[in-house]
XYZ file of C-alpha atoms in Angstrom:
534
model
C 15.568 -31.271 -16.060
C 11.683 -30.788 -16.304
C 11.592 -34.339 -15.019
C 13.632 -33.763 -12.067
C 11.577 -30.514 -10.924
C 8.385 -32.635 -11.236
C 10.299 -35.223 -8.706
C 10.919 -32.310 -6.851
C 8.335 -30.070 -5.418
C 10.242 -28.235 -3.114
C 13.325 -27.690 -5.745
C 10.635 -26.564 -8.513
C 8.853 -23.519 -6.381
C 12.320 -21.891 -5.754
C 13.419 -21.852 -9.308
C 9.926 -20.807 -10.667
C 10.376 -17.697 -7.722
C 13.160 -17.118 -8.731
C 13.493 -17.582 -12.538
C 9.593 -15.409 -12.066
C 10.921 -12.348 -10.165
C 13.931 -11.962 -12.440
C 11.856 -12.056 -15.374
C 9.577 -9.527 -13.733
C 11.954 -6.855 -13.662
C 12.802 -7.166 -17.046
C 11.075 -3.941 -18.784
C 9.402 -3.983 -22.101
C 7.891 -0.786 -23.339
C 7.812 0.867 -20.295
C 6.025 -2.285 -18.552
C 6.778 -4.588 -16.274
C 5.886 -7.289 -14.552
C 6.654 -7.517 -10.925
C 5.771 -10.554 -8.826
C 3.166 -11.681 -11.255
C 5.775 -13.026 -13.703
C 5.946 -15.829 -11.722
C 2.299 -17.013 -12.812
C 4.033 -16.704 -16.441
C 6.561 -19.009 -15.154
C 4.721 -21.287 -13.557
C 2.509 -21.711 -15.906
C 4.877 -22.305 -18.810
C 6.663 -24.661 -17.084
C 3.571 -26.992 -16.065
C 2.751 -26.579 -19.593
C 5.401 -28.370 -20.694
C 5.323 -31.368 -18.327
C 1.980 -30.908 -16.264
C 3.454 -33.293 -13.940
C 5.340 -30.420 -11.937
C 3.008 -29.358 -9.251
C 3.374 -27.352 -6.132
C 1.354 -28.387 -3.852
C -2.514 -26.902 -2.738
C -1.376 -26.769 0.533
C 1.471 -24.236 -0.493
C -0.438 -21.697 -2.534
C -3.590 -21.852 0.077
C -1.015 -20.454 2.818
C 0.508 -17.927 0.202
C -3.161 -16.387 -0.904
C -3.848 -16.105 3.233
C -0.737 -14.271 4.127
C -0.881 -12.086 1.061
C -4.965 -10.896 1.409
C -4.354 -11.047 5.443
C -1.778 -8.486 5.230
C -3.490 -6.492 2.592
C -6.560 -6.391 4.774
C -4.270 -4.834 7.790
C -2.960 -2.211 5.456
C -6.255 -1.009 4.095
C -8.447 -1.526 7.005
C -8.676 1.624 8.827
C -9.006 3.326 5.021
C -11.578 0.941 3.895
C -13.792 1.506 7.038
C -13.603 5.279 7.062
C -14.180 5.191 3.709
C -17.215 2.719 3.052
C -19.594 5.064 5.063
C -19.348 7.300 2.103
C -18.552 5.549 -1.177
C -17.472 2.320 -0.096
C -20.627 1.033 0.116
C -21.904 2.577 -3.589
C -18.321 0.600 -5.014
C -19.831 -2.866 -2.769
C -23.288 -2.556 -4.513
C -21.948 -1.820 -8.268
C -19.429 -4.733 -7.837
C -22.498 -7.177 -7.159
C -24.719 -5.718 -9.477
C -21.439 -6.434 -11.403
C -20.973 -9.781 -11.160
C -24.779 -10.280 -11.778
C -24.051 -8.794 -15.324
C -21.118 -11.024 -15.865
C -22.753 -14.101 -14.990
C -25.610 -13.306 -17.106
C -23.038 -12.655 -20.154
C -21.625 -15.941 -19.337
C -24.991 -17.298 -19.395
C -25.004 -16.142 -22.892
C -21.838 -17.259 -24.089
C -22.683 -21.100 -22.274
C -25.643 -21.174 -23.930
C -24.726 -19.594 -27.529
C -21.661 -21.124 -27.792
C -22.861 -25.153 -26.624
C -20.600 -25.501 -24.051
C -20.925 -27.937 -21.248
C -22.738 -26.444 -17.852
C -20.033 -27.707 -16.031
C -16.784 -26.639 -17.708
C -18.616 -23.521 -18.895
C -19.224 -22.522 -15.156
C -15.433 -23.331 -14.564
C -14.462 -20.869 -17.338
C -16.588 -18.090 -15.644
C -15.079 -18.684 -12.431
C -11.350 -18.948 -14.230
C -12.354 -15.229 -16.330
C -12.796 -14.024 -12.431
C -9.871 -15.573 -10.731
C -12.211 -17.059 -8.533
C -10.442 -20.275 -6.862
C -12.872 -20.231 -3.930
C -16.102 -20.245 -6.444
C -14.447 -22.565 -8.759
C -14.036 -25.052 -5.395
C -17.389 -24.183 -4.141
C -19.050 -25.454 -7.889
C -16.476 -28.383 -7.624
C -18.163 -29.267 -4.169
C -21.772 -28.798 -4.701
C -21.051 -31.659 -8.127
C -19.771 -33.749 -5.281
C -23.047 -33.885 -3.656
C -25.071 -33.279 -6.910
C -22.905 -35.517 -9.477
C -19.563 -37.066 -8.517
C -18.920 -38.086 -12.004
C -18.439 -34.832 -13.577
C -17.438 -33.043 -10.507
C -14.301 -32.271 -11.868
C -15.105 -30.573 -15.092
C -15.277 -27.460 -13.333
C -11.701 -27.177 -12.800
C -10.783 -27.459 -16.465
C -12.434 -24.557 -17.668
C -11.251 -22.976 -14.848
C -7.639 -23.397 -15.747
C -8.530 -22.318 -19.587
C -9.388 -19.313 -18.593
C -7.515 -18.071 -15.417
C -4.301 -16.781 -17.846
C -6.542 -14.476 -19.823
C -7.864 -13.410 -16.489
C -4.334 -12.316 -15.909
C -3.417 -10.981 -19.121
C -6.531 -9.103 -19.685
C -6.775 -7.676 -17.070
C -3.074 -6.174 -17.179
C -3.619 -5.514 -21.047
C -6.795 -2.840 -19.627
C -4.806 -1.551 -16.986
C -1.533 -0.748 -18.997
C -3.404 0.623 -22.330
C -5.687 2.884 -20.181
C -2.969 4.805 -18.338
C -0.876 5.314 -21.839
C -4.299 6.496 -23.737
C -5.294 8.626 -20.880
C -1.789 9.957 -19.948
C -2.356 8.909 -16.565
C -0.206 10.596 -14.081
C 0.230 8.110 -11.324
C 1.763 10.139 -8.856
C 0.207 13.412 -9.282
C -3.054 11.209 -8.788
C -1.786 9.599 -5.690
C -1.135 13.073 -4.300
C -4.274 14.611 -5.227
C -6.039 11.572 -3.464
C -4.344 12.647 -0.267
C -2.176 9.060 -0.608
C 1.124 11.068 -1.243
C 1.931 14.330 1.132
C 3.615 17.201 -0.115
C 6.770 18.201 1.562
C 6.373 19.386 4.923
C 8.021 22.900 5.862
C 7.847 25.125 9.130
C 7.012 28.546 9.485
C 6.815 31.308 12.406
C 3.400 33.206 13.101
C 2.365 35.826 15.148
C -1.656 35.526 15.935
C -3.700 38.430 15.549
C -6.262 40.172 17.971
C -9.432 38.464 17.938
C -8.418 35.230 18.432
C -9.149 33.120 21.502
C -8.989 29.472 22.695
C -6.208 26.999 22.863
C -3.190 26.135 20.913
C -4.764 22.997 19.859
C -7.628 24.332 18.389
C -5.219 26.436 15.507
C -5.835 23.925 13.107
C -9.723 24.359 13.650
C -9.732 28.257 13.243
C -6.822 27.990 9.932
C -8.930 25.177 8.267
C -5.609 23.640 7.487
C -3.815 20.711 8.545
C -1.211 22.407 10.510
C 0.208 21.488 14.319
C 2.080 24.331 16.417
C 5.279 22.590 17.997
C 7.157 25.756 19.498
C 5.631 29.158 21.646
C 8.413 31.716 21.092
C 9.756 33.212 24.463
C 12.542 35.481 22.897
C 15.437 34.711 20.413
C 17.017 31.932 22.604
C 13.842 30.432 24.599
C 11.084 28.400 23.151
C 8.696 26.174 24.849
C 6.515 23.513 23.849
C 3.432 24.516 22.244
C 0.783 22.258 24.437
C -2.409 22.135 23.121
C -3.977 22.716 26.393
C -2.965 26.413 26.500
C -4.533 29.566 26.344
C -3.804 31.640 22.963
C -2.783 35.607 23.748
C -2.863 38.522 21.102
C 0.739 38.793 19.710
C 1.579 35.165 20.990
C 4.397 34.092 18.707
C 4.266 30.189 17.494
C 6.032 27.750 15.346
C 3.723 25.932 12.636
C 4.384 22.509 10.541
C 2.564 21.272 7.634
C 2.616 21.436 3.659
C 3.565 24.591 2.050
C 0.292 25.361 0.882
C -1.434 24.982 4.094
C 0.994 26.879 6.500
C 0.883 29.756 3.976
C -2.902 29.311 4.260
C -3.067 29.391 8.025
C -0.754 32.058 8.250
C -3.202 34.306 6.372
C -5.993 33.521 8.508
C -4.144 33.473 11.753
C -1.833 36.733 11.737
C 1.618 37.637 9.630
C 4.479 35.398 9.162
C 7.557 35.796 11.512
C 11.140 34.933 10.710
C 12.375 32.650 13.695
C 15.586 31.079 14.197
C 15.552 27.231 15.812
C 19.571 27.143 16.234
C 20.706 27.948 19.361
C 17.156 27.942 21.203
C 16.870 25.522 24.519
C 14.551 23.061 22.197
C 15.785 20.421 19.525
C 14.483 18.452 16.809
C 15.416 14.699 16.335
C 13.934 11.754 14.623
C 13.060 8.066 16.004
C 11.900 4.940 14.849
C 8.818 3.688 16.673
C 9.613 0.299 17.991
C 8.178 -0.244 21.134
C 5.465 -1.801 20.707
C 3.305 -0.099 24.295
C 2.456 2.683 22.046
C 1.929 1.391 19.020
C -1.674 1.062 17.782
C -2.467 3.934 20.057
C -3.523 7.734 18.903
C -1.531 10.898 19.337
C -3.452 12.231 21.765
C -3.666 9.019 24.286
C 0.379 9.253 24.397
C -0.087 12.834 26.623
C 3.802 13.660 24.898
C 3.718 16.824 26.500
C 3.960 15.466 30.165
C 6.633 13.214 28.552
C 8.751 16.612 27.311
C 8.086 16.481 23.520
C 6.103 17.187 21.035
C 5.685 15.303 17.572
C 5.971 17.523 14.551
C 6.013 14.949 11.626
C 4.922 11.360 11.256
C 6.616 9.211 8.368
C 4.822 6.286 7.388
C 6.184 4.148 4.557
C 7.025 7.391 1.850
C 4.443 9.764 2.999
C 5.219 12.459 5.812
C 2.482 13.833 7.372
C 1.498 16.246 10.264
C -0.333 14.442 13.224
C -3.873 15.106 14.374
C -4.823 13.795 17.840
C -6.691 10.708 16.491
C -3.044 9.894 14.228
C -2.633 6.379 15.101
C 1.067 5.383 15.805
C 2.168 2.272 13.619
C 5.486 0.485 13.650
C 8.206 1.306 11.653
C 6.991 5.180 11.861
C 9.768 7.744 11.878
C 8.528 10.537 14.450
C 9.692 14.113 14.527
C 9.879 15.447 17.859
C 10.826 18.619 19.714
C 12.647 18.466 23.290
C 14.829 19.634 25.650
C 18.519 18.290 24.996
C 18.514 16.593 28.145
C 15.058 15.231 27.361
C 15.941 13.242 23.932
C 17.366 10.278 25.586
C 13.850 9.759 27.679
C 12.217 10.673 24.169
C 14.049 7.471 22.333
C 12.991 5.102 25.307
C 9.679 6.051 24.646
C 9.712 5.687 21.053
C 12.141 2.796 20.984
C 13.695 3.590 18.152
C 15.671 -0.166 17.809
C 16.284 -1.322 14.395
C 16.998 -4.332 16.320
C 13.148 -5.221 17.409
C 11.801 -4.180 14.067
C 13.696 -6.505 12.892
C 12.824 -9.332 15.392
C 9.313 -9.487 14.536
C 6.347 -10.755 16.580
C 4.229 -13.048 14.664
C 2.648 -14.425 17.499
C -0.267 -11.302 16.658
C 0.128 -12.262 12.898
C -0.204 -16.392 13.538
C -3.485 -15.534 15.775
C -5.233 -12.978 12.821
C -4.433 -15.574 10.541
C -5.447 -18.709 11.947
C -8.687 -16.186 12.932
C -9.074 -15.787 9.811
C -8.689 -18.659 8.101
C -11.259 -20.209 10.687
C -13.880 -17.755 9.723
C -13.501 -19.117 5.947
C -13.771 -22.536 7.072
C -17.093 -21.533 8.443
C -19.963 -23.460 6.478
C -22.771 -21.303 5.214
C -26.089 -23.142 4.379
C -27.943 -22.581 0.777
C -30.983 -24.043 0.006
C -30.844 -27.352 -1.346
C -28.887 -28.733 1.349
C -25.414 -27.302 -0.637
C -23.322 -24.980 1.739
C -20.116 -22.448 0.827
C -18.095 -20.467 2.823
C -15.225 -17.768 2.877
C -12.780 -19.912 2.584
C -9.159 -19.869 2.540
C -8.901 -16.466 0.785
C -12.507 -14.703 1.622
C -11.898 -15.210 5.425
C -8.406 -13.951 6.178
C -8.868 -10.553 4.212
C -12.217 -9.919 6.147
C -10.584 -10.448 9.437
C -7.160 -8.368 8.621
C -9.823 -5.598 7.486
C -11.098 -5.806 10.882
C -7.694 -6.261 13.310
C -6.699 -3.530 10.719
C -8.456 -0.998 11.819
C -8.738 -1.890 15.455
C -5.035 -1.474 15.426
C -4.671 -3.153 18.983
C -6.842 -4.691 21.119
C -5.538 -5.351 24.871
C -1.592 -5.687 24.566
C -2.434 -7.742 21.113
C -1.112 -5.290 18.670
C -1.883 -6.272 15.126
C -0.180 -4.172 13.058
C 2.828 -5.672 11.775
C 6.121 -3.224 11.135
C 5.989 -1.890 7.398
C 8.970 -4.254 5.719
C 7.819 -6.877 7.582
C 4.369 -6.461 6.257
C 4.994 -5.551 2.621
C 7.994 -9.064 2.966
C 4.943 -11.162 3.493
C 2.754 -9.762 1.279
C 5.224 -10.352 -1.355
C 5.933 -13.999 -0.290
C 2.536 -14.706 0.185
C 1.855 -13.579 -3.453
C 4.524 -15.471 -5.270
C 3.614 -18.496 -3.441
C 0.372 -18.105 -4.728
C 1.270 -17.916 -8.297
C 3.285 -20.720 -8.337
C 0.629 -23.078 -6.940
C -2.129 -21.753 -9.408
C 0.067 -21.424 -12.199
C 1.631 -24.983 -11.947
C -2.061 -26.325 -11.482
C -3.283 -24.453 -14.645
C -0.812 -25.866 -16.656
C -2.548 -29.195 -17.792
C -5.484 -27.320 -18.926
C -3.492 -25.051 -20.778
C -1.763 -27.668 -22.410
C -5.001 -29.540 -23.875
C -6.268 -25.908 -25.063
C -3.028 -26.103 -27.422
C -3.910 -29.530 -28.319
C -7.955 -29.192 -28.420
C -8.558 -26.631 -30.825
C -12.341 -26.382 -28.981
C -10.774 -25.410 -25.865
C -9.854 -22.081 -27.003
C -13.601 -21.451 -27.209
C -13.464 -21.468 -23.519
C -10.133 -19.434 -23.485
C -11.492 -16.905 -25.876
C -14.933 -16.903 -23.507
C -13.010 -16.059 -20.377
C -11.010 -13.783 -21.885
C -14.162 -11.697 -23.190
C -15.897 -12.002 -20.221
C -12.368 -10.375 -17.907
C -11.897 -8.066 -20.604
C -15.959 -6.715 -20.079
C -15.259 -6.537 -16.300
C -12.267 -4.532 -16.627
C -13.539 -1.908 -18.982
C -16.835 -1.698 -16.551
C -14.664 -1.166 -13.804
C -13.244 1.494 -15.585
C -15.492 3.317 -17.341
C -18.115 3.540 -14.315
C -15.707 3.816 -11.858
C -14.001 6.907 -13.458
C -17.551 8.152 -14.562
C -19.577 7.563 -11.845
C -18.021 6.958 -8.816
C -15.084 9.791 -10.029
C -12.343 7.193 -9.318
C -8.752 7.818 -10.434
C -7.834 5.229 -13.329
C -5.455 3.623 -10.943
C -8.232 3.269 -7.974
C -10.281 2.322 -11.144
C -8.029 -0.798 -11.703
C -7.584 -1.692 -8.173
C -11.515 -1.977 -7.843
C -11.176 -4.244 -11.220
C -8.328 -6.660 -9.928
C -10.267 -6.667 -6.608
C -13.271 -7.691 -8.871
C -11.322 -10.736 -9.962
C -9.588 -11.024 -6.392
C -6.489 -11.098 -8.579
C -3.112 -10.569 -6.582
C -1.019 -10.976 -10.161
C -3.212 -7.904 -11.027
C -2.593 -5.706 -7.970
C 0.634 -6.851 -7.877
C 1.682 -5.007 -11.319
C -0.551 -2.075 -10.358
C 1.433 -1.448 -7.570
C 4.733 -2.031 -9.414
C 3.818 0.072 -12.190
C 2.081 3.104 -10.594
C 4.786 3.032 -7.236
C 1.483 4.330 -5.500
C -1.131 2.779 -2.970
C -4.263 3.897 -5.229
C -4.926 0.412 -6.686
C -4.657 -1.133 -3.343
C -7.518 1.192 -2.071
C -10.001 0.167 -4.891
C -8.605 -3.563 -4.434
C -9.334 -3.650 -0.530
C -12.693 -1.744 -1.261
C -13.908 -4.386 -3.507
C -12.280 -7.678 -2.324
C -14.855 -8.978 0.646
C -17.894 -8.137 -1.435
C -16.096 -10.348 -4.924
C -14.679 -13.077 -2.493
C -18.782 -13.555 -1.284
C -20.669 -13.022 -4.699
C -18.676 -14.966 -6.185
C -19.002 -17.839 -3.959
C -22.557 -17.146 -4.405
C -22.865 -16.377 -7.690
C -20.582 -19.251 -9.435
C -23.188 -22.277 -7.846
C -26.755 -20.090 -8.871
C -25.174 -19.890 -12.564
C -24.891 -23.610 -12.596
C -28.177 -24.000 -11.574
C -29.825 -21.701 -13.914
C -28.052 -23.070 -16.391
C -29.106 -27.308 -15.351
């Protein structure tokens, strides 16, 4: 059988997904696996006959689609956010990776080990594929004889990089108690439920409807002005506020209470049998999407949007809210105004369904042409992004441009998370099946676990830095914490379990945040260990 699969490329990748995300959802001790199982797979199989491969060409594609997509998701986020800590998180992960070449340095040097495979096991403890290749091509031009020595320690250590890195992650949440969704929520990443509540403003107050949410300091939006019992009207933002003027407010509990308080007393009114309705639509028209609330002008439309759904968090808008695919939208109208309301929105299953990936072909072959891109170092060697530095940085960007002409990048939220997961499996199949044969000698070389154990040591000290400073220093949440450790490795097995096991989008943020600056260092830092160490 294991000689057939290894006859069979095609034949072997399908039952290592397969046999991989079965075995991922298998739960032991309150852990699982997810997606990364498949490395497991993968990896055990090519252990046993090395000669099943999948080839490069496969898993190259997978790691682009899965970092591209990631880099849409957490673009506008990691933007936003690097004006204010993203950059701190971008400087500690390269004084990082400084530190963990110089402890590799160490361990080369104390230890005997070869230069070459030594600098393969430090790029293997980092699941660095793009610094392992860059090492393997500066050999090329330095040394063609040995320029595959690199890869071997490379493969010794890449499983520890997995395990180790999951083995950090898992023991940290049970020893801290971490509470993954109450963290997620307190991070602003999960919403509390949204309620609505009437208000009647007090004297004193004066300006427009919009400008409520200024003078509450909450994040509220008025949808209805009461007329009487049985007539309501939609609360534009453009009017003028009166004393006594009688509104309907959305947002959390917390903050409508809040707002009321500030604003005037809380008013019981009814919504049944009033001359405005609520519905809810499914944004698929792809004219608005990538566009904020307040460039749609809904009121000259006849609605208003109360509530915006994205993936599992409900929110209320603001007017710079961008509008994404797959968004349920909560809007008031006139009866006789819904119908326009759901041409607008286009609310068709249908065309979510029939995905563009004209957009998602162009980011990615963007991106995949800005890793290709050679960057000169001294010494007449040269690196680049390659196949998985270059596709995150330019998802990061289309991202959080969100559209640019009638390009809309933004891909509808199954579709995107569908690739992501394809991508990733792919992946792991490739660089599991191409570990294999290294793993195999380290079970028949008793010296080779020297270079397992040095990886291993060498993960293990990243993720506990990642940890400790980012919970101390930088005030990260554990899971945040992890995501900037997996994004240290550029791991996807890593992520991939985060997100499994917490069911929140924490880890992604700290993976996204650190990703471009790893992918680069790395690069970097992989070829200047070899030659400090020549």
């Amino acid at each position: 059988m294991l000689d057939f699969l290894a006859d069979n490329p095609l034949i072997a990748l399908v039952v290592i997904l397969a046999l991989g995300l079965a075995l991922g959802k298998i739960r032991l001790l309150g852990i699982s696996l997810g997606a990364a199982a498949v490395l497991f797979v993968a990896l055990g199989l090519a252990t046993v006959n090395p000669e099943i491969q999948i080839p490069a060409l496969i898993y190259q594609l997978g790691l682009a689609m899965f970092v591209y997509v990631i880099g849409l998701s957490a673009g506008p986020l990691f933007f936003r956010e690097f004006r204010t800590r993203g950059w701190k998180i971008t400087l500690f992960v390269l004084l990082l990776l400084v530190g963990l070449a110089l402890l590799a340095m160490l361990l080369i040097r104390g230890l005997d080990l070869a230069a070459t495979t030594g600098v393969g096991m430090f790029t293997g403890a980092l699941s660095s594929t793009p610094g392992m290749a860059a090492v393997v091509e500066m050999l090329t031009q330095l040394n063609p004889d040995i320029a595959s020595e690199p890869v071997v320690g490379y493969s010794l250590a890449y499983p520890g990089a997995v395990i180790g890195s999951i083995l950090v992650a898992a023991l940290g949440a049970k020893l801290l108690k971490v509470n993954h969704h109450a963290d997620a929520e307190a991070e602003g990443l999960i919403t509390a439920p949204l309620v609505w509540k009437g208000v009647k403003l007090r004297p004193g107050l004066s300006g427009k409807v919009g400008d409520l949410p200024r003078f509450s300091g909450q994040q509220i939006i008025a949808t209805r002005i009461v007329i009487d019992a049985h007539a309501h009207k939609l609360a534009d933002p453009g009017l003028p506020i009166t004393e006594g003027m009688e509104l309907v407010i959305n947002g959390t509990a917390e903050a409508v209470a809040a707002a009321i308080a500030e604003l005037g007393e809380e008013r019981h009114i009814g919504l049944d049998d009033t001359d405005l309705v609520y519905s809810r639509f499914t944004v698929s028209n792809p004219e608005i999407v990538g566009r904020r609330v307040e460039d749609l002008d809904t009121v000259g439309h006849g609605f208003m949007i109360a509530r915006i759904r994205q993936g599992d968090s409900e929110e209320v808008p603001r007017g710079d809210t961008v509008i994404n695919y797959s968004d349920r939208i909560r809007v008031i109208a006139a009866p006789g105004r819904m119908a326009e309301v759901r041409r607008f929105m286009g609310d068709s299953e249908k065309k979510l369904g029939d995905v563009d990936l004209l957009p998602f072909a162009l980011g990615l072959s963007l991106g995949l042409l800005l890793g290709a891109i050679p960057i000169p170092l001294p010494g007449g060697v040269t690196l680049s992004l390659g196949f998985g530095g270059g596709p995150i940085v330019m998802g990061l960007i289309l991202g959080a441009l969100k559209r640019s002409g009638p390009v809309t990048w933004q891909l509808p939220f199954h579709a995107n998370r569908t690739i992501s997961t394809l991508g990733l499996t792919l992946f792991l199949a490739g660089v599991g099946t191409s570990a294999g044969a290294g793993f195999r000698q380290a079970l028949t070389d008793p010296f080779s676990l020297v270079y397992l154990g040095g990886g291993l040591l060498i993960t293990l000290t990243s993720a506990l830095v990642c940890g400790l400073v980012g919970r101390s220093l930088f005030k990260l949440r554990w899971d945040e914490a992890m995501g900037v450790a997996a994004g240290t490795t550029t791991n996807p097995a890593v992520l991939t379990y985060l997100n499994g096991q917490t069911g929140t989008e924490l880890a992604s943020r700290g993976y996204a945040t650190a990703y471009p600056a790893a992918m680069i260092g790395k690069i970097l830092v992989a070829q200047m260990l070899y030659l400090l160490l020549v």
